[in-house]
Coordinates of C-alpha atoms and ligand atoms in Angstrom, one line a residue:
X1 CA 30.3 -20.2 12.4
X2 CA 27.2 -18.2 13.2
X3 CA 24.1 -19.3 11.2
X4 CA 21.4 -17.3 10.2
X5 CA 17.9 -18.1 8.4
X6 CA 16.0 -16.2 6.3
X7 CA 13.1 -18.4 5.0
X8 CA 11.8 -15.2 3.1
X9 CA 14.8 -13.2 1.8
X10 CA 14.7 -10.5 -0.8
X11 CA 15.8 -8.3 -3.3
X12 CA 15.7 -4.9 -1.7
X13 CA 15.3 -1.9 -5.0
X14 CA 15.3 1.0 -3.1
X15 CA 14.4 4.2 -5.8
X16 CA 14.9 7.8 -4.9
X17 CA 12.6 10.3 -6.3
X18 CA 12.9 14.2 -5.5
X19 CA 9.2 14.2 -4.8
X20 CA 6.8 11.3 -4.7
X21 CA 3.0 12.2 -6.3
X22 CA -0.2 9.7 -6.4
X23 CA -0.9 9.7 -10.2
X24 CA 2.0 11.1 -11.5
X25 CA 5.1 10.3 -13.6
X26 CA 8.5 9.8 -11.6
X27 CA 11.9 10.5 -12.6
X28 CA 14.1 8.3 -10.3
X29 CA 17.4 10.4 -9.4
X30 CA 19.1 6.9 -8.2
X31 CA 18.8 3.1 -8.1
X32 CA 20.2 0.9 -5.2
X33 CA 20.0 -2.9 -4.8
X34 CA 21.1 -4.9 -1.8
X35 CA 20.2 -8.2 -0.3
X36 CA 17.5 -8.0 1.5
X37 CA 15.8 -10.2 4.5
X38 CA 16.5 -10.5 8.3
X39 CA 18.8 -12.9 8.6
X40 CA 21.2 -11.8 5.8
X41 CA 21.1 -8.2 7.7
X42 CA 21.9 -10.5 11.1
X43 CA 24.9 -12.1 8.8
X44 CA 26.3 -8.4 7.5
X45 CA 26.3 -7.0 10.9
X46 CA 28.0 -9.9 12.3
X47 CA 30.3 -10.2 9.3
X48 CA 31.7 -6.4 10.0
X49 CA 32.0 -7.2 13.6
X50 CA 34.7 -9.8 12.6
X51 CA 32.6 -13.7 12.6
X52 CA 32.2 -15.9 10.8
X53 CA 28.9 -16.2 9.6
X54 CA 26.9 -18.2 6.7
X55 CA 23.2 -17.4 5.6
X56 CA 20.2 -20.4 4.8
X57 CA 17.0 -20.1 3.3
X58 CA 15.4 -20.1 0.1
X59 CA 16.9 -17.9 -3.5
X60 CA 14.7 -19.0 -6.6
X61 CA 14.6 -17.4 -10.2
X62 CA 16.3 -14.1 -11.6
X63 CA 16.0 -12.1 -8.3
X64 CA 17.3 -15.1 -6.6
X65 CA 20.4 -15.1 -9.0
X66 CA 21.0 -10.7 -8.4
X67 CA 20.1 -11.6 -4.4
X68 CA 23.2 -13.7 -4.6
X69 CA 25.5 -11.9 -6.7
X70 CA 24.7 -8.8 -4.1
X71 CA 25.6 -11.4 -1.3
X72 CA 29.1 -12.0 -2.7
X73 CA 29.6 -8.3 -3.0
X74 CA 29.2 -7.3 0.2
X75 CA 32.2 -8.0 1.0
X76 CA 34.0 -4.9 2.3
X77 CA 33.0 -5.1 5.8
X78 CA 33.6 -9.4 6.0
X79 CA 32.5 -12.0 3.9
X80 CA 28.8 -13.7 4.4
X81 CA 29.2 -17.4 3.5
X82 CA 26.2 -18.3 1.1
X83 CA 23.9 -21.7 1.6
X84 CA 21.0 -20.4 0.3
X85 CA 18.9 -23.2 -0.7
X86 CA 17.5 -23.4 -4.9
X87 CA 14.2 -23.2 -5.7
X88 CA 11.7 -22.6 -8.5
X89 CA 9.9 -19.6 -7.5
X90 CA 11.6 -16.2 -8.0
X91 CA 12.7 -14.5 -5.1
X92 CA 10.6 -12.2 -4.0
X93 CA 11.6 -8.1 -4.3
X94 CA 10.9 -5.8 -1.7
X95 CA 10.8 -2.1 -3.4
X96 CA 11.1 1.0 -1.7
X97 CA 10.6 4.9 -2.9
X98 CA 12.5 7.5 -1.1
X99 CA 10.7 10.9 -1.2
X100 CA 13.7 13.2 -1.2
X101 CA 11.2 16.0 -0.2
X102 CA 9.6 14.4 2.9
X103 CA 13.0 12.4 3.4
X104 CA 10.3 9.4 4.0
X105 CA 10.1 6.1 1.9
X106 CA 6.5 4.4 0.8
X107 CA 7.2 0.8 0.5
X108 CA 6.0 -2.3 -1.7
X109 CA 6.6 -6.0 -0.2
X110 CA 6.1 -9.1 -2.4
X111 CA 4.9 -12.1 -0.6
X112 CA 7.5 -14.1 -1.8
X113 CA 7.6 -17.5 -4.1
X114 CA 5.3 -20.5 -3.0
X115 CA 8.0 -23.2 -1.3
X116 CA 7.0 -26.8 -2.6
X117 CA 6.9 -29.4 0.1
X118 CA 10.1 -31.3 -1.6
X119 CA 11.5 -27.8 -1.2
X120 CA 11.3 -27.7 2.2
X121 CA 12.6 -30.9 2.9
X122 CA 15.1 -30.0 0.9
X123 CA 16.0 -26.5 3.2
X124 CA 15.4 -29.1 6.4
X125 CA 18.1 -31.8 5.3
X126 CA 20.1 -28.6 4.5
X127 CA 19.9 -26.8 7.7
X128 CA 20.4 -30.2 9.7
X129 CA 23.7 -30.5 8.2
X130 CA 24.7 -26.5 8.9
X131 CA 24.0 -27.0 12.5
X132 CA 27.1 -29.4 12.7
X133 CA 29.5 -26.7 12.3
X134 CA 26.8 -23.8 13.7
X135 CA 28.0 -22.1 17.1
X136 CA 24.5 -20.5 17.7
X137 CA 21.5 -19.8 15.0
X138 CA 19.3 -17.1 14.5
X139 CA 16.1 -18.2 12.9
X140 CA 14.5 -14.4 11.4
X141 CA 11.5 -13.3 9.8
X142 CA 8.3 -13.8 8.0
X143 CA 7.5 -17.5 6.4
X144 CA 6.9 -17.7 2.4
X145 CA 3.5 -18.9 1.1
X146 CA 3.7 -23.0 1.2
X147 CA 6.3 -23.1 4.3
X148 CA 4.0 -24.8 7.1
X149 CA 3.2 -22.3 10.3
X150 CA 4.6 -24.8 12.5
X151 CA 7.8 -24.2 10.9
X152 CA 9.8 -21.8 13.6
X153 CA 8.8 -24.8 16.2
X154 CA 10.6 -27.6 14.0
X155 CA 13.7 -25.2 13.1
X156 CA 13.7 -25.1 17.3
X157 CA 14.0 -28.3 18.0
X158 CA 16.4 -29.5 15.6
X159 CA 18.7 -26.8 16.7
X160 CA 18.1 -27.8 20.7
X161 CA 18.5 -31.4 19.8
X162 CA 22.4 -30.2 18.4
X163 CA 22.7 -28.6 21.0
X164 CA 23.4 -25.3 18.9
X165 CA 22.1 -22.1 21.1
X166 CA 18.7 -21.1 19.0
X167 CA 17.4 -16.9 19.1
X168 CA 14.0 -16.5 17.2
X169 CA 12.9 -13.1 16.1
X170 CA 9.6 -13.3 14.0
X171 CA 6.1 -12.0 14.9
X172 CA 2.3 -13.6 14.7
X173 CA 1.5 -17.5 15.0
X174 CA 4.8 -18.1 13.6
X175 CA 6.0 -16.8 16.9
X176 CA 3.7 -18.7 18.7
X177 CA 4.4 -21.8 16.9
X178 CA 8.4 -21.3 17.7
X179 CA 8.2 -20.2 21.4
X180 CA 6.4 -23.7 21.9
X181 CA 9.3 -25.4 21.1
X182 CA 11.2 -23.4 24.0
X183 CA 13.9 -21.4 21.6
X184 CA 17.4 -20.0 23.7
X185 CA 16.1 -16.5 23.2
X186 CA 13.7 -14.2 21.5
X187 CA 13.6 -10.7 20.5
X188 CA 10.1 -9.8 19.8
X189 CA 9.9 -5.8 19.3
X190 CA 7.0 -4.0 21.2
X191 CA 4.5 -4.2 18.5
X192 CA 5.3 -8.2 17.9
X193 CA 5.2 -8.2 21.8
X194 CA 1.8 -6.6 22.3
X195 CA -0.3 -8.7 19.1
X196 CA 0.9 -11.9 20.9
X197 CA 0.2 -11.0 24.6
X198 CA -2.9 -8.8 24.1
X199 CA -0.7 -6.5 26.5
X200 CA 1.1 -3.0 25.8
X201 CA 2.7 -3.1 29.3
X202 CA 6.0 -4.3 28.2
X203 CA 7.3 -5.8 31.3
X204 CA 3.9 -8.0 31.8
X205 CA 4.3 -9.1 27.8
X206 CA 7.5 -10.1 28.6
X207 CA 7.1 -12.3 31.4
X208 CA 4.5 -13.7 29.5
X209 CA 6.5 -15.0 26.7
X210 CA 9.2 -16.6 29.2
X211 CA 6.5 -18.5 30.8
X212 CA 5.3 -19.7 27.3
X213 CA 8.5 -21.2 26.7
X214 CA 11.4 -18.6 25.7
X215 CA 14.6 -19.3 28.1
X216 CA 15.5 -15.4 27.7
X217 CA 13.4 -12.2 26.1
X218 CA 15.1 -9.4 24.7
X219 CA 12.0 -7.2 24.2
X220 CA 13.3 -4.1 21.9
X221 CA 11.2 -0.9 22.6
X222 CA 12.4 1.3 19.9
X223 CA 14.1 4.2 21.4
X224 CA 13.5 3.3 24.9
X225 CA 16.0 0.4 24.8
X226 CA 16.0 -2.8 25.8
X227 CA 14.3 -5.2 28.4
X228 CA 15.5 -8.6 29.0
X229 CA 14.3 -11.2 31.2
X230 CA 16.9 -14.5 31.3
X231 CA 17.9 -16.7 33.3
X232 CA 20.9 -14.8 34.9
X233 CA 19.0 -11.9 35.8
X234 CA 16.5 -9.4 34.2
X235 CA 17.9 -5.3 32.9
X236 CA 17.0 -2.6 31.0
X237 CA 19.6 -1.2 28.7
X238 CA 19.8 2.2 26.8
X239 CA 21.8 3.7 24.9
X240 CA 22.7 7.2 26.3
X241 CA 20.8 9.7 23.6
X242 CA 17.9 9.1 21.0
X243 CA 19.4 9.4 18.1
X244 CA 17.3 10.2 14.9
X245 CA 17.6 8.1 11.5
X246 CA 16.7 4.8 10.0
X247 CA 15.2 2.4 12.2
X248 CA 14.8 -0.2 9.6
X249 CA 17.0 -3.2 10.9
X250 CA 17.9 -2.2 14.3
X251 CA 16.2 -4.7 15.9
X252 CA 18.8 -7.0 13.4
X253 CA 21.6 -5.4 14.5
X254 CA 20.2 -6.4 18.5
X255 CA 20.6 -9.9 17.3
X256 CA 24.0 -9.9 15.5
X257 CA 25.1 -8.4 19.1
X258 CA 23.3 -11.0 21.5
X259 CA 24.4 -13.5 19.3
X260 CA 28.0 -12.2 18.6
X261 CA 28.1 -11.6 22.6
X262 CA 26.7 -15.5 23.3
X263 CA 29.8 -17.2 21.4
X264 CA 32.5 -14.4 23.2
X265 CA 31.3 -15.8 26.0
X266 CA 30.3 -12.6 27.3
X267 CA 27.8 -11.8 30.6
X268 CA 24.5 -10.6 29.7
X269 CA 25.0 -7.4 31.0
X270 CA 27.6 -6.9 28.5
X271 CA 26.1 -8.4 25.6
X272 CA 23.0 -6.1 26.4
X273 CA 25.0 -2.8 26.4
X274 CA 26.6 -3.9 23.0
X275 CA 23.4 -4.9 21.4
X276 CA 21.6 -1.5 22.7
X277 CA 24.9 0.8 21.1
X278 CA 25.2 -1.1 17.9
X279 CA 21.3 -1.0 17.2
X280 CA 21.8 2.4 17.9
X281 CA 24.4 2.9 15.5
X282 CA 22.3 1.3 13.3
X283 CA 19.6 3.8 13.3
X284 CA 22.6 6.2 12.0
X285 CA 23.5 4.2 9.1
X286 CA 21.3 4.7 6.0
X287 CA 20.0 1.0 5.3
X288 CA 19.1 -2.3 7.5
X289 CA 22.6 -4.9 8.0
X290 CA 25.0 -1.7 8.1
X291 CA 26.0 0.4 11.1
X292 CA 27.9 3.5 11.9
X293 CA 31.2 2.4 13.6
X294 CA 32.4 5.3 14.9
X295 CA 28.5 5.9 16.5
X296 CA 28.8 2.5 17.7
X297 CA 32.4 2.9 19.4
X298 CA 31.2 6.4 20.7
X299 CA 27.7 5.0 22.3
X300 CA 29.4 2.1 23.7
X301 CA 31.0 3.2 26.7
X302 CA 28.1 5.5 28.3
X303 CA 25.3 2.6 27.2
X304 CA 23.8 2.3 30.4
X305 CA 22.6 -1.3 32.0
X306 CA 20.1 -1.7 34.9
X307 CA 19.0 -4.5 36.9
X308 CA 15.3 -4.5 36.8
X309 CA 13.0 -6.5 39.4
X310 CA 10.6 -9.1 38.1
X311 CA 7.7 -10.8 39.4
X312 CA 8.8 -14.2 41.1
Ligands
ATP1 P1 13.8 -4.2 12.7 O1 13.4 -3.2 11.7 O2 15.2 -4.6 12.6 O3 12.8 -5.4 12.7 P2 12.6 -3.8 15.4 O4 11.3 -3.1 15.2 O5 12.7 -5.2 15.6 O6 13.6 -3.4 14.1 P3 13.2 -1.7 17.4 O7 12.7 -2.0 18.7 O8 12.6 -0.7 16.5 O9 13.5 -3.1 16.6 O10 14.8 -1.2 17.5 C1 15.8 -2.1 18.0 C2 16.7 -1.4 19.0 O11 17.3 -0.3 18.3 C3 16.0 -0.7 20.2 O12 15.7 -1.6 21.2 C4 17.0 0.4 20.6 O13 18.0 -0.2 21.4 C5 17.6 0.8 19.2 N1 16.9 2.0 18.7 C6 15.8 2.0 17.9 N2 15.5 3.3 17.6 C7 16.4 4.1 18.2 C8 16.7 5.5 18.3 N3 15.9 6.4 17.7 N4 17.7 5.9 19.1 C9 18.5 5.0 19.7 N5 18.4 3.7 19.6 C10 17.3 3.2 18.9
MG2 MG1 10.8 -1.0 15.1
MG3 MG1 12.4 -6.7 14.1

């Protein structure tokens, strides 16, 4: 089983309105809740591409409770085992308004319930015991008030000491914190890449992090693709047009491949064209943890990988 973490997961209300207007009344045309959170998009994308996957964190409260009851739905495209760890606080909601107009969305983010320290011992006993049966582990996303900053670094080494392959996509001193604690692989995107490096030269960030500790580096650069620096070898990989759409969750959808790739036992080259076609195909679905299948089958074939020369 594939584990993913979401240590700040939400309830995502997305509401469309035919024209949003500061200081104005709104009639919404349509409500949509889904889960919400990194990992659980890492878990639906891996779900539809046929593994079996279970989601950890934290779900508190009557948010918690719909966050959940979403989770079981979701079912269509494969089922997304649920250990999502109870606590007090209500989970957080992350609300969205579509302006049908501009087809743009202004967005509102709570910062999520404050986690107790018995509460995260409670989440580390959890995840210890997940890690038994865990193939690889994505670890994804912001922390919620009351989780300690050092937090990424601990989920590390546990998952090293199981020897379970560990990929750690978050951003900031969290980041930091986790890379420390020399994680499998990360997959910092080119903003995350530049605020922790100081550098926008993506290929100079890059070998940066790896010699801060991070075995491999998927650095995603939006439409340009991907660059990787591992241990096999260092490419670039790109899909073969730019397609226009939803970003939101692509660089989710690049982790459900690299991990789906790791436990297939595939080369990185190949996991690299999948994760750059899929992401892809992600931009053309219309919400983060869903992709376009026929895009991604399309794109797949013509997803070009090159080897790309590193300083020694
Ligand atoms: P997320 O919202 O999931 O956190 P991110 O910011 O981490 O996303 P990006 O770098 O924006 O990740 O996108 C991830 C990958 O998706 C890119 O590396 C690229 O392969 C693909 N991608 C993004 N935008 C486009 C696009 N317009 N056309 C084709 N592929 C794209
Ligand atoms: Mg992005
Ligand atoms: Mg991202």
């Amino acid at each position: 089983m594939i584990l993913t973490v979401t240590l700040n997961a939400a309830l995502d209300i997305t509401y469309r309105v035919p024209r949003l207007e500061p200081r104005s009344s709104h009639r919404v045309r349509e409500v949509v809740e889904r889960p919400g959170g990194k990992g659980l998009n890492v878990s639906r994308v891996l779900a539809a591409l046929g593994h079996e996957t279970l989601v950890t964190g934290f779900a508190g409260g009557p948010s918690g409770e719909r966050l959940r009851t979403l989770l079981a739905e979701v079912t269509e495209e494969g089922p997304v085992g649920d250990a999502l760890v109870p606590v007090a606080g209500n989970t957080r909601r992350t609300v969205g308004v579509v302006d049908e107009a501009a087809g743009d969305a202004t967005r509102f983010n709570e910062p999520g319930p404050q986690i107790t320290p018995a509460e995260w011992d409670r989440f580390l006993e959890t995840y210890d015991g997940l890690l038994h049966d865990a193939t690889a582990v994505a670890l994804c996303g912001s922390l919620p008030p009351g989780v300690p900053v050092g937090a990424y670094g601990t989920l590390v080494r546990a998952a090293r000491a199981a020897g379970v392959p560990v990929l750690l996509d978050t951003s900031g001193e969290p980041l930091v914190r986790g890379l420390a604690a020399r994680p499998d692989a990360v997959k910092p995107n080119a903003g995350e890449l530049a605020a922790i490096t100081g550098t926008t030269e993506p290929l100079r960030a890059a070998e940066q992090v790896r010699r801060r500790g991070a075995h491999a580096v998927v650095a995603s650069l939006g439409a340009d693709g991907l660059l990787a620096l591992t241990p096999d070898g260092s490419w670039r990989a790109e899909p073969p047009r730019r397609l226009a759409g939803n970003p939101t969750g692509a660089g989710d959808s690049v982790v459900a491949a690299l991990l789906a790739g790791l436990v297939e036992g595939l080369p990185w080259p190949d996991r690299l064209a999948r994760a750059a076609a899929l992401s892809a195909a992600t931009v053309r679905a219309p919400a983060a943890g869903e992709f376009d299948r026929a895009v991604y089958e399309e794109l797949l074939p013509g997803t070009k990988v090159t080897a790309q020369l590193v300083a020694a």
